[in-house]
mmCIF file of N, CA and C in Angstrom:
data_model
loop_
_atom_site.group_PDB
_atom_site.id
_atom_site.type_symbol
_atom_site.label_atom_id
_atom_site.label_comp_id
_atom_site.label_asym_id
_atom_site.label_seq_id
_atom_site.Cartn_x
_atom_site.Cartn_y
_atom_site.Cartn_z
ATOM 1 N N GLN A 500 75.347 76.303 120.003
ATOM 2 C CA GLN A 500 74.000 75.847 120.373
ATOM 3 C C GLN A 500 73.225 77.018 120.936
ATOM 4 N N PRO A 501 71.936 76.978 120.774
ATOM 5 C CA PRO A 501 71.155 78.150 121.194
ATOM 6 C C PRO A 501 70.875 78.170 122.703
ATOM 7 N N GLN A 502 70.837 79.348 123.278
ATOM 8 C CA GLN A 502 70.356 79.534 124.625
ATOM 9 C C GLN A 502 68.968 80.225 124.486
ATOM 10 N N LEU A 503 67.988 79.635 125.180
ATOM 11 C CA LEU A 503 66.581 80.033 124.966
ATOM 12 C C LEU A 503 66.035 80.581 126.280
ATOM 13 N N VAL A 504 65.356 81.730 126.185
ATOM 14 C CA VAL A 504 64.778 82.376 127.355
ATOM 15 C C VAL A 504 63.349 82.724 127.054
ATOM 16 N N GLU A 505 62.390 82.140 127.783
ATOM 17 C CA GLU A 505 61.002 82.427 127.609
ATOM 18 C C GLU A 505 60.520 83.616 128.432
ATOM 19 N N SER A 506 59.479 84.248 127.973
ATOM 20 C CA SER A 506 58.839 85.324 128.726
ATOM 21 C C SER A 506 57.410 85.414 128.296
ATOM 22 N N GLY A 507 56.617 86.156 129.067
ATOM 23 C CA GLY A 507 55.245 86.448 128.647
ATOM 24 C C GLY A 507 54.188 85.674 129.433
ATOM 25 N N GLY A 508 54.606 84.758 130.272
ATOM 26 C CA GLY A 508 53.648 84.001 131.060
ATOM 27 C C GLY A 508 52.995 84.906 132.120
ATOM 28 N N GLY A 509 51.986 84.352 132.794
ATOM 29 C CA GLY A 509 51.348 85.117 133.832
ATOM 30 C C GLY A 509 50.003 84.503 134.236
ATOM 31 N N LEU A 510 49.289 85.234 135.011
ATOM 32 C CA LEU A 510 47.954 84.797 135.467
ATOM 33 C C LEU A 510 46.879 85.546 134.685
ATOM 34 N N VAL A 511 46.001 84.784 134.047
ATOM 35 C CA VAL A 511 44.953 85.396 133.268
ATOM 36 C C VAL A 511 43.606 84.718 133.633
ATOM 37 N N GLN A 512 42.529 85.393 133.346
ATOM 38 C CA GLN A 512 41.208 84.887 133.589
ATOM 39 C C GLN A 512 40.809 83.983 132.380
ATOM 40 N N PRO A 513 39.904 83.082 132.584
ATOM 41 C CA PRO A 513 39.407 82.244 131.481
ATOM 42 C C PRO A 513 38.898 83.123 130.363
ATOM 43 N N GLY A 514 39.262 82.741 129.128
ATOM 44 C CA GLY A 514 38.942 83.531 127.991
ATOM 45 C C GLY A 514 39.966 84.560 127.620
ATOM 46 N N GLY A 515 40.956 84.724 128.438
ATOM 47 C CA GLY A 515 42.001 85.705 128.239
ATOM 48 C C GLY A 515 43.020 85.306 127.204
ATOM 49 N N THR A 516 43.991 86.228 126.991
ATOM 50 C CA THR A 516 45.016 85.996 125.985
ATOM 51 C C THR A 516 46.410 86.227 126.592
ATOM 52 N N LEU A 517 47.374 85.542 125.998
ATOM 53 C CA LEU A 517 48.769 85.769 126.362
ATOM 54 C C LEU A 517 49.614 85.578 125.101
ATOM 55 N N ARG A 518 50.720 86.284 125.062
ATOM 56 C CA ARG A 518 51.674 86.079 124.003
ATOM 57 C C ARG A 518 52.994 85.701 124.647
ATOM 58 N N LEU A 519 53.460 84.517 124.374
ATOM 59 C CA LEU A 519 54.713 84.040 124.872
ATOM 60 C C LEU A 519 55.818 84.341 123.839
ATOM 61 N N SER A 520 56.982 84.690 124.384
ATOM 62 C CA SER A 520 58.142 84.949 123.536
ATOM 63 C C SER A 520 59.278 84.058 123.961
ATOM 64 N N CYS A 521 60.107 83.705 122.993
ATOM 65 C CA CYS A 521 61.302 82.899 123.284
ATOM 66 C C CYS A 521 62.467 83.550 122.535
ATOM 67 N N ALA A 522 63.334 84.147 123.282
ATOM 68 C CA ALA A 522 64.510 84.853 122.719
ATOM 69 C C ALA A 522 65.695 83.901 122.684
ATOM 70 N N ALA A 523 66.303 83.828 121.525
ATOM 71 C CA ALA A 523 67.430 82.913 121.348
ATOM 72 C C ALA A 523 68.747 83.699 121.235
ATOM 73 N N SER A 524 69.775 83.197 121.783
ATOM 74 C CA SER A 524 71.103 83.745 121.638
ATOM 75 C C SER A 524 72.052 82.580 121.395
ATOM 76 N N GLY A 525 73.191 82.927 120.848
ATOM 77 C CA GLY A 525 74.221 81.910 120.613
ATOM 78 C C GLY A 525 74.083 81.176 119.298
ATOM 79 N N SER A 526 72.945 81.284 118.653
ATOM 80 C CA SER A 526 72.771 80.633 117.361
ATOM 81 C C SER A 526 71.511 81.191 116.703
ATOM 82 N N ASN A 527 71.517 81.210 115.377
ATOM 83 C CA ASN A 527 70.367 81.691 114.645
ATOM 84 C C ASN A 527 69.289 80.609 114.610
ATOM 85 N N LEU A 528 68.061 81.026 114.850
ATOM 86 C CA LEU A 528 66.948 80.084 114.868
ATOM 87 C C LEU A 528 66.686 79.468 113.501
ATOM 88 N N ASP A 529 67.224 80.049 112.462
ATOM 89 C CA ASP A 529 67.075 79.491 111.123
ATOM 90 C C ASP A 529 67.531 78.038 111.038
ATOM 91 N N TYR A 530 68.467 77.687 111.903
ATOM 92 C CA TYR A 530 69.064 76.340 111.791
ATOM 93 C C TYR A 530 68.248 75.259 112.531
ATOM 94 N N TYR A 531 67.156 75.674 113.177
ATOM 95 C CA TYR A 531 66.474 74.740 114.054
ATOM 96 C C TYR A 531 64.998 74.695 113.785
ATOM 97 N N TYR A 532 64.463 73.484 114.031
ATOM 98 C CA TYR A 532 63.017 73.344 114.214
ATOM 99 C C TYR A 532 62.773 73.908 115.635
ATOM 100 N N MET A 533 61.615 74.551 115.799
ATOM 101 C CA MET A 533 61.326 75.208 117.092
ATOM 102 C C MET A 533 59.975 74.764 117.561
ATOM 103 N N GLY A 534 59.787 74.794 118.875
ATOM 104 C CA GLY A 534 58.482 74.386 119.391
ATOM 105 C C GLY A 534 58.203 74.955 120.759
ATOM 106 N N TRP A 535 56.927 74.959 121.064
ATOM 107 C CA TRP A 535 56.419 75.266 122.406
ATOM 108 C C TRP A 535 55.866 73.999 123.036
ATOM 109 N N PHE A 536 56.246 73.752 124.255
ATOM 110 C CA PHE A 536 55.787 72.585 124.972
ATOM 111 C C PHE A 536 55.271 73.030 126.320
ATOM 112 N N ARG A 537 54.482 72.175 126.945
ATOM 113 C CA ARG A 537 53.979 72.544 128.280
ATOM 114 C C ARG A 537 53.936 71.321 129.170
ATOM 115 N N GLN A 538 54.022 71.579 130.441
ATOM 116 C CA GLN A 538 53.927 70.532 131.418
ATOM 117 C C GLN A 538 53.122 70.999 132.613
ATOM 118 N N ALA A 539 51.976 70.324 132.810
ATOM 119 C CA ALA A 539 51.115 70.647 133.952
ATOM 120 C C ALA A 539 51.526 69.696 135.125
ATOM 121 N N PRO A 540 51.206 70.110 136.341
ATOM 122 C CA PRO A 540 51.543 69.280 137.509
ATOM 123 C C PRO A 540 50.978 67.856 137.324
ATOM 124 N N GLY A 541 51.845 66.872 137.532
ATOM 125 C CA GLY A 541 51.437 65.473 137.466
ATOM 126 C C GLY A 541 51.225 64.931 136.075
ATOM 127 N N LYS A 542 51.570 65.754 135.081
ATOM 128 C CA LYS A 542 51.385 65.299 133.674
ATOM 129 C C LYS A 542 52.726 65.284 132.932
ATOM 130 N N GLU A 543 52.789 64.569 131.857
ATOM 131 C CA GLU A 543 53.952 64.534 131.043
ATOM 132 C C GLU A 543 54.038 65.789 130.170
ATOM 133 N N ARG A 544 55.268 66.137 129.836
ATOM 134 C CA ARG A 544 55.469 67.269 128.900
ATOM 135 C C ARG A 544 54.852 66.945 127.560
ATOM 136 N N GLU A 545 54.150 67.900 126.981
ATOM 137 C CA GLU A 545 53.468 67.646 125.711
ATOM 138 C C GLU A 545 53.772 68.817 124.717
ATOM 139 N N GLY A 546 53.731 68.445 123.463
ATOM 140 C CA GLY A 546 53.918 69.445 122.428
ATOM 141 C C GLY A 546 52.660 70.293 122.243
ATOM 142 N N VAL A 547 52.787 71.571 122.263
ATOM 143 C CA VAL A 547 51.671 72.496 122.043
ATOM 144 C C VAL A 547 51.650 72.928 120.589
ATOM 145 N N SER A 548 52.759 73.415 120.121
ATOM 146 C CA SER A 548 52.857 73.897 118.731
ATOM 147 C C SER A 548 54.291 73.927 118.337
ATOM 148 N N CYS A 549 54.596 73.505 117.106
ATOM 149 C CA CYS A 549 55.952 73.484 116.596
ATOM 150 C C CYS A 549 56.006 73.942 115.145
ATOM 151 N N ILE A 550 57.167 74.414 114.762
ATOM 152 C CA ILE A 550 57.289 74.967 113.387
ATOM 153 C C ILE A 550 58.638 74.486 112.801
ATOM 154 N N SER A 551 58.536 74.062 111.541
ATOM 155 C CA SER A 551 59.707 73.553 110.822
ATOM 156 C C SER A 551 60.484 74.729 110.248
ATOM 157 N N ASN A 552 61.822 74.559 110.250
ATOM 158 C CA ASN A 552 62.661 75.571 109.558
ATOM 159 C C ASN A 552 62.887 75.163 108.126
ATOM 160 N N ALA A 553 62.472 73.956 107.729
ATOM 161 C CA ALA A 553 62.686 73.483 106.348
ATOM 162 C C ALA A 553 61.643 74.054 105.432
ATOM 163 N N ASP A 554 60.355 73.934 105.796
ATOM 164 C CA ASP A 554 59.306 74.386 104.868
ATOM 165 C C ASP A 554 58.268 75.267 105.546
ATOM 166 N N GLY A 555 58.527 75.611 106.846
ATOM 167 C CA GLY A 555 57.595 76.473 107.546
ATOM 168 C C GLY A 555 56.329 75.797 108.022
ATOM 169 N N SER A 556 56.254 74.481 107.847
ATOM 170 C CA SER A 556 55.025 73.788 108.278
ATOM 171 C C SER A 556 54.871 73.876 109.789
ATOM 172 N N LYS A 557 53.626 73.812 110.218
ATOM 173 C CA LYS A 557 53.338 74.000 111.626
ATOM 174 C C LYS A 557 52.486 72.863 112.151
ATOM 175 N N TYR A 558 52.670 72.594 113.414
ATOM 176 C CA TYR A 558 51.868 71.551 114.096
ATOM 177 C C TYR A 558 51.167 72.273 115.247
ATOM 178 N N TYR A 559 49.904 71.920 115.448
ATOM 179 C CA TYR A 559 49.179 72.391 116.634
ATOM 180 C C TYR A 559 48.501 71.182 117.297
ATOM 181 N N ALA A 560 48.647 71.063 118.556
ATOM 182 C CA ALA A 560 47.954 70.032 119.308
ATOM 183 C C ALA A 560 46.447 70.229 119.205
ATOM 184 N N ASP A 561 45.691 69.107 119.195
ATOM 185 C CA ASP A 561 44.257 69.209 119.086
ATOM 186 C C ASP A 561 43.628 70.122 120.131
ATOM 187 N N SER A 562 44.226 70.077 121.310
ATOM 188 C CA SER A 562 43.644 70.818 122.419
ATOM 189 C C SER A 562 43.770 72.357 122.270
ATOM 190 N N VAL A 563 44.649 72.810 121.373
ATOM 191 C CA VAL A 563 44.843 74.264 121.237
ATOM 192 C C VAL A 563 44.571 74.746 119.827
ATOM 193 N N ARG A 564 44.331 73.825 118.846
ATOM 194 C CA ARG A 564 44.160 74.253 117.475
ATOM 195 C C ARG A 564 42.975 75.197 117.367
ATOM 196 N N GLY A 565 43.200 76.317 116.651
ATOM 197 C CA GLY A 565 42.196 77.337 116.512
ATOM 198 C C GLY A 565 42.278 78.428 117.563
ATOM 199 N N ARG A 566 43.040 78.182 118.588
ATOM 200 C CA ARG A 566 43.198 79.206 119.663
ATOM 201 C C ARG A 566 44.623 79.724 119.751
ATOM 202 N N VAL A 567 45.530 79.069 119.092
ATOM 203 C CA VAL A 567 46.967 79.316 119.274
ATOM 204 C C VAL A 567 47.624 79.533 117.880
ATOM 205 N N THR A 568 48.583 80.428 117.870
ATOM 206 C CA THR A 568 49.348 80.707 116.649
ATOM 207 C C THR A 568 50.835 80.763 116.984
ATOM 208 N N ILE A 569 51.633 80.034 116.190
ATOM 209 C CA ILE A 569 53.088 80.063 116.371
ATOM 210 C C ILE A 569 53.721 80.755 115.205
ATOM 211 N N TRP A 570 54.702 81.545 115.488
ATOM 212 C CA TRP A 570 55.500 82.116 114.382
ATOM 213 C C TRP A 570 56.882 82.467 114.914
ATOM 214 N N ARG A 571 57.777 82.641 113.924
ATOM 215 C CA ARG A 571 59.172 82.972 114.291
ATOM 216 C C ARG A 571 59.592 84.203 113.563
ATOM 217 N N ASP A 572 60.401 85.015 114.221
ATOM 218 C CA ASP A 572 60.917 86.225 113.629
ATOM 219 C C ASP A 572 62.440 86.069 113.625
ATOM 220 N N ASN A 573 62.953 85.741 112.450
ATOM 221 C CA ASN A 573 64.378 85.527 112.317
ATOM 222 C C ASN A 573 65.114 86.697 111.711
ATOM 223 N N ALA A 574 64.419 87.835 111.726
ATOM 224 C CA ALA A 574 65.086 89.033 111.207
ATOM 225 C C ALA A 574 66.330 89.342 112.017
ATOM 226 N N LYS A 575 67.189 90.078 111.374
ATOM 227 C CA LYS A 575 68.457 90.426 112.004
ATOM 228 C C LYS A 575 68.225 91.046 113.363
ATOM 229 N N ASN A 576 69.008 90.573 114.319
ATOM 230 C CA ASN A 576 68.984 91.079 115.692
ATOM 231 C C ASN A 576 67.661 90.775 116.431
ATOM 232 N N LYS A 577 66.819 89.905 115.865
ATOM 233 C CA LYS A 577 65.604 89.545 116.586
ATOM 234 C C LYS A 577 65.689 88.114 117.085
ATOM 235 N N ASN A 578 65.515 87.121 116.174
ATOM 236 C CA ASN A 578 65.742 85.730 116.581
ATOM 237 C C ASN A 578 64.804 85.327 117.692
ATOM 238 N N ILE A 579 63.499 85.484 117.468
ATOM 239 C CA ILE A 579 62.488 85.255 118.517
ATOM 240 C C ILE A 579 61.426 84.316 117.978
ATOM 241 N N LEU A 580 60.957 83.425 118.863
ATOM 242 C CA LEU A 580 59.829 82.542 118.584
ATOM 243 C C LEU A 580 58.680 83.017 119.439
ATOM 244 N N TYR A 581 57.462 83.059 118.834
ATOM 245 C CA TYR A 581 56.280 83.541 119.562
ATOM 246 C C TYR A 581 55.219 82.491 119.612
ATOM 247 N N LEU A 582 54.368 82.622 120.604
ATOM 248 C CA LEU A 582 53.156 81.812 120.684
ATOM 249 C C LEU A 582 52.054 82.710 121.192
ATOM 250 N N GLN A 583 51.098 82.970 120.333
ATOM 251 C CA GLN A 583 49.908 83.751 120.700
ATOM 252 C C GLN A 583 48.845 82.766 121.150
ATOM 253 N N MET A 584 48.322 82.972 122.353
ATOM 254 C CA MET A 584 47.320 82.081 122.896
ATOM 255 C C MET A 584 46.059 82.898 123.221
ATOM 256 N N ASN A 585 44.934 82.495 122.642
ATOM 257 C CA ASN A 585 43.651 83.122 122.859
ATOM 258 C C ASN A 585 42.680 82.124 123.501
ATOM 259 N N GLY A 586 41.629 82.664 124.059
ATOM 260 C CA GLY A 586 40.583 81.764 124.621
ATOM 261 C C GLY A 586 41.120 80.808 125.646
ATOM 262 N N LEU A 587 42.002 81.288 126.521
ATOM 263 C CA LEU A 587 42.643 80.424 127.485
ATOM 264 C C LEU A 587 41.628 79.839 128.452
ATOM 265 N N ASN A 588 41.879 78.607 128.877
ATOM 266 C CA ASN A 588 41.029 77.991 129.867
ATOM 267 C C ASN A 588 41.906 77.272 130.929
ATOM 268 N N ALA A 589 41.273 76.765 131.941
ATOM 269 C CA ALA A 589 42.012 76.217 133.068
ATOM 270 C C ALA A 589 42.942 75.086 132.661
ATOM 271 N N GLU A 590 42.529 74.354 131.613
ATOM 272 C CA GLU A 590 43.352 73.228 131.132
ATOM 273 C C GLU A 590 44.644 73.684 130.441
ATOM 274 N N ASP A 591 44.763 74.939 130.186
ATOM 275 C CA ASP A 591 45.999 75.487 129.628
ATOM 276 C C ASP A 591 47.061 75.851 130.713
ATOM 277 N N THR A 592 46.647 75.732 131.951
ATOM 278 C CA THR A 592 47.557 76.043 133.009
ATOM 279 C C THR A 592 48.727 75.064 133.041
ATOM 280 N N ALA A 593 49.927 75.597 132.977
ATOM 281 C CA ALA A 593 51.140 74.712 132.880
ATOM 282 C C ALA A 593 52.364 75.617 132.830
ATOM 283 N N ILE A 594 53.514 75.018 132.928
ATOM 284 C CA ILE A 594 54.775 75.671 132.592
ATOM 285 C C ILE A 594 54.997 75.463 131.085
ATOM 286 N N TYR A 595 55.258 76.546 130.394
ATOM 287 C CA TYR A 595 55.474 76.507 128.967
ATOM 288 C C TYR A 595 56.948 76.676 128.660
ATOM 289 N N TYR A 596 57.436 75.792 127.811
ATOM 290 C CA TYR A 596 58.849 75.740 127.477
ATOM 291 C C TYR A 596 59.014 75.971 125.964
ATOM 292 N N CYS A 597 60.049 76.648 125.639
ATOM 293 C CA CYS A 597 60.509 76.791 124.283
ATOM 294 C C CYS A 597 61.667 75.814 124.062
ATOM 295 N N ALA A 598 61.710 75.202 122.885
ATOM 296 C CA ALA A 598 62.759 74.220 122.606
ATOM 297 C C ALA A 598 63.187 74.257 121.154
ATOM 298 N N ALA A 599 64.376 73.782 120.910
ATOM 299 C CA ALA A 599 64.919 73.759 119.551
ATOM 300 C C ALA A 599 65.454 72.362 119.256
ATOM 301 N N ALA A 600 65.313 71.970 117.983
ATOM 302 C CA ALA A 600 65.791 70.677 117.539
ATOM 303 C C ALA A 600 66.485 70.829 116.200
ATOM 304 N N VAL A 601 67.488 69.966 115.949
ATOM 305 C CA VAL A 601 68.170 70.032 114.665
ATOM 306 C C VAL A 601 67.341 69.380 113.582
ATOM 307 N N VAL A 602 67.039 68.098 113.755
ATOM 308 C CA VAL A 602 66.205 67.360 112.801
ATOM 309 C C VAL A 602 65.336 66.386 113.583
ATOM 310 N N PRO A 603 64.226 66.809 114.089
ATOM 311 C CA PRO A 603 63.393 65.880 114.836
ATOM 312 C C PRO A 603 62.697 64.876 113.893
ATOM 313 N N ARG A 604 62.620 63.624 114.350
ATOM 314 C CA ARG A 604 61.923 62.640 113.536
ATOM 315 C C ARG A 604 60.457 62.861 113.524
ATOM 316 N N ARG A 605 59.935 63.448 114.597
ATOM 317 C CA ARG A 605 58.539 63.837 114.684
ATOM 318 C C ARG A 605 58.507 65.291 115.135
ATOM 319 N N LEU A 606 57.786 66.086 114.382
ATOM 320 C CA LEU A 606 57.905 67.552 114.503
ATOM 321 C C LEU A 606 57.714 68.055 115.916
ATOM 322 N N CYS A 607 56.746 67.528 116.643
ATOM 323 C CA CYS A 607 56.421 68.086 117.945
ATOM 324 C C CYS A 607 56.517 67.064 119.091
ATOM 325 N N ASP A 608 57.463 66.132 118.955
ATOM 326 C CA ASP A 608 57.705 65.203 120.060
ATOM 327 C C ASP A 608 58.769 65.770 120.944
ATOM 328 N N PRO A 609 58.481 66.041 122.211
ATOM 329 C CA PRO A 609 59.479 66.671 123.101
ATOM 330 C C PRO A 609 60.781 65.868 123.216
ATOM 331 N N ASN A 610 60.686 64.555 123.059
ATOM 332 C CA ASN A 610 61.868 63.714 123.148
ATOM 333 C C ASN A 610 62.859 63.980 122.013
ATOM 334 N N GLU A 611 62.418 64.632 120.990
ATOM 335 C CA GLU A 611 63.245 64.907 119.814
ATOM 336 C C GLU A 611 63.946 66.251 119.901
ATOM 337 N N TYR A 612 63.696 67.013 120.942
ATOM 338 C CA TYR A 612 64.234 68.379 121.033
ATOM 339 C C TYR A 612 65.427 68.395 121.971
ATOM 340 N N ASP A 613 66.443 69.150 121.544
ATOM 341 C CA ASP A 613 67.748 69.093 122.201
ATOM 342 C C ASP A 613 68.024 70.255 123.157
ATOM 343 N N TYR A 614 67.465 71.411 122.870
ATOM 344 C CA TYR A 614 67.781 72.605 123.645
ATOM 345 C C TYR A 614 66.505 73.192 124.196
ATOM 346 N N TRP A 615 66.563 73.537 125.492
ATOM 347 C CA TRP A 615 65.351 73.954 126.213
ATOM 348 C C TRP A 615 65.606 75.245 126.957
ATOM 349 N N GLY A 616 64.547 76.046 127.073
ATOM 350 C CA GLY A 616 64.561 77.187 127.953
ATOM 351 C C GLY A 616 64.172 76.745 129.399
ATOM 352 N N GLN A 617 64.112 77.752 130.261
ATOM 353 C CA GLN A 617 63.832 77.411 131.671
ATOM 354 C C GLN A 617 62.325 77.372 131.931
ATOM 355 N N GLY A 618 61.503 77.840 131.021
ATOM 356 C CA GLY A 618 60.069 77.792 131.182
ATOM 357 C C GLY A 618 59.457 79.045 131.721
ATOM 358 N N THR A 619 58.188 79.280 131.429
ATOM 359 C CA THR A 619 57.456 80.383 131.931
ATOM 360 C C THR A 619 56.070 79.868 132.364
ATOM 361 N N GLN A 620 55.596 80.294 133.527
ATOM 362 C CA GLN A 620 54.370 79.790 134.093
ATOM 363 C C GLN A 620 53.165 80.486 133.458
ATOM 364 N N VAL A 621 52.186 79.715 133.010
ATOM 365 C CA VAL A 621 50.905 80.240 132.563
ATOM 366 C C VAL A 621 49.856 79.684 133.480
ATOM 367 N N SER A 622 49.109 80.556 134.103
ATOM 368 C CA SER A 622 48.036 80.160 135.008
ATOM 369 C C SER A 622 46.717 80.791 134.552
ATOM 370 N N VAL A 623 45.702 79.991 134.411
ATOM 371 C CA VAL A 623 44.388 80.495 133.988
ATOM 372 C C VAL A 623 43.374 80.225 135.119
ATOM 373 N N SER A 624 42.908 81.270 135.691
ATOM 374 C CA SER A 624 41.980 81.132 136.837
ATOM 375 C C SER A 624 41.161 82.395 137.000
ATOM 376 N N SER A 625 39.949 82.203 137.492
ATOM 377 C CA SER A 625 39.102 83.386 137.812
ATOM 378 C C SER A 625 39.296 83.791 139.241
#
């Protein structure tokens, strides 16, 4: 099973950019659907963007579509999932988690994901 470690979070001003990375060990990401999720204080965890390992299809939440790009680098010795975030705003402030699923019934439903990283904090403030 994969062990996932996120990095790249931080404090940025509105309109800023961040690139989150999720490094996997213990298993090749080729075997899993992968996703980025976030949880803001007092809110439920939600799917931000997810990517299928079957056909490469991608899901983007309405709140981030057009500002966010997900991709995976499964090259030898890399095994990393990325999330490029542009045009950040205060509503993007949350803890961002990377997760993996074997065969989710719904591509970006957090309840369908089995393996989780510890999260990385993204804060957007002036």
